Amino acid sequence: MEQIIKVLKDVYEYKDEAGRDYSDYELYITGHSLGGALTQLSAFVLAGLDLDFLPKTNPINAISFASPIVGNSDFLEEYEKLEKDNKLRHIRVSNHNDVVPFQVPGYRQTGVNFHVKEGEEMEVKYLNPKTLITQLRLPATLTSHSLQGETNYYPRLYAKDESGSYLNGEVLDKSIEEIYDDYAGIEGFAGTDAAYPNRLESTAQAIGIGLLLAFLIQNFQLLGYALVIAFFANLESS
């Protein structure tokens, strides 16, 4: 974690003669499966440290896919305190029939859950734990954990109806702050796009980038890390 903090500090405090300045950029943390668990934990630790180089107008945003549960009721209580203090946000994406994120006795899930299903609008609720009994369906469970495939995360998140409209478009078009206001009852920052020019406008953008990076890092490690660098370079030049 010390290495991660050092790298973040170097990035957020970096300035050069060309005008590059990342001090007000949002911080997004993403991962799939075990990476999703590390996403929750890393975001929690960073938000709790209240690091002075991170922008105070933007919470840390965790976007996890297929994340197992990582903490108990005490962990959830502290997580919710950081959410209410506008220091932390977590969009937890789970797939129907994926048993990895199921509720383990004594442990609690966190964040606003996007539970995606085949041919239906996704279920959006705060916490929204699922039991092993409701999710275990063979043979569907055998193929429901991967990011890839027709019945997995990307095609279900961005599925269209018969008219060509996105089934989940209404939710995905909202910002993460709007989603927290609507589904977690936590009112976020009311800043406009003009006031915060480096904030992603919609949850669809955050999840789309998260899926891409999680997939590339999972399958082509170095290529994934290189893409992160290229992505931020492209933001600066655009």
PDB file of N, CA, C and O in Angstrom, residues 22 59 162 179 194:
ATOM      1  N   TYR A  22      -2.643  17.161 -12.622  1.00  0.00           N
ATOM      2  CA  TYR A  22      -3.669  16.155 -12.361  1.00  0.00           C
ATOM      3  C   TYR A  22      -4.273  16.299 -10.960  1.00  0.00           C
ATOM      4  O   TYR A  22      -4.954  15.388 -10.481  1.00  0.00           O
ATOM      5  N   PRO A  59     -14.885  12.140  -4.138  1.00  0.00           N
ATOM      6  CA  PRO A  59     -14.661  10.911  -3.365  1.00  0.00           C
ATOM      7  C   PRO A  59     -13.843   9.915  -4.180  1.00  0.00           C
ATOM      8  O   PRO A  59     -13.742  10.017  -5.409  1.00  0.00           O
ATOM      9  N   GLU A 162     -35.797  -4.643 -27.995  1.00  0.00           N
ATOM     10  CA  GLU A 162     -36.145  -4.858 -29.400  1.00  0.00           C
ATOM     11  C   GLU A 162     -36.120  -3.572 -30.216  1.00  0.00           C
ATOM     12  O   GLU A 162     -35.928  -3.601 -31.433  1.00  0.00           O
ATOM     13  N   ILE A 179     -26.547   8.312  -8.467  1.00  0.00           N
ATOM     14  CA  ILE A 179     -26.919   6.952  -8.082  1.00  0.00           C
ATOM     15  C   ILE A 179     -26.892   6.793  -6.564  1.00  0.00           C
ATOM     16  O   ILE A 179     -27.793   6.186  -5.973  1.00  0.00           O
ATOM     17  N   ALA A 194     -18.976  22.231 -15.167  1.00  0.00           N
ATOM     18  CA  ALA A 194     -18.048  23.341 -15.352  1.00  0.00           C
ATOM     19  C   ALA A 194     -17.140  23.508 -14.143  1.00  0.00           C
ATOM     20  O   ALA A 194     -15.964  23.836 -14.260  1.00  0.00           O
TER      21      ALA A 194
END
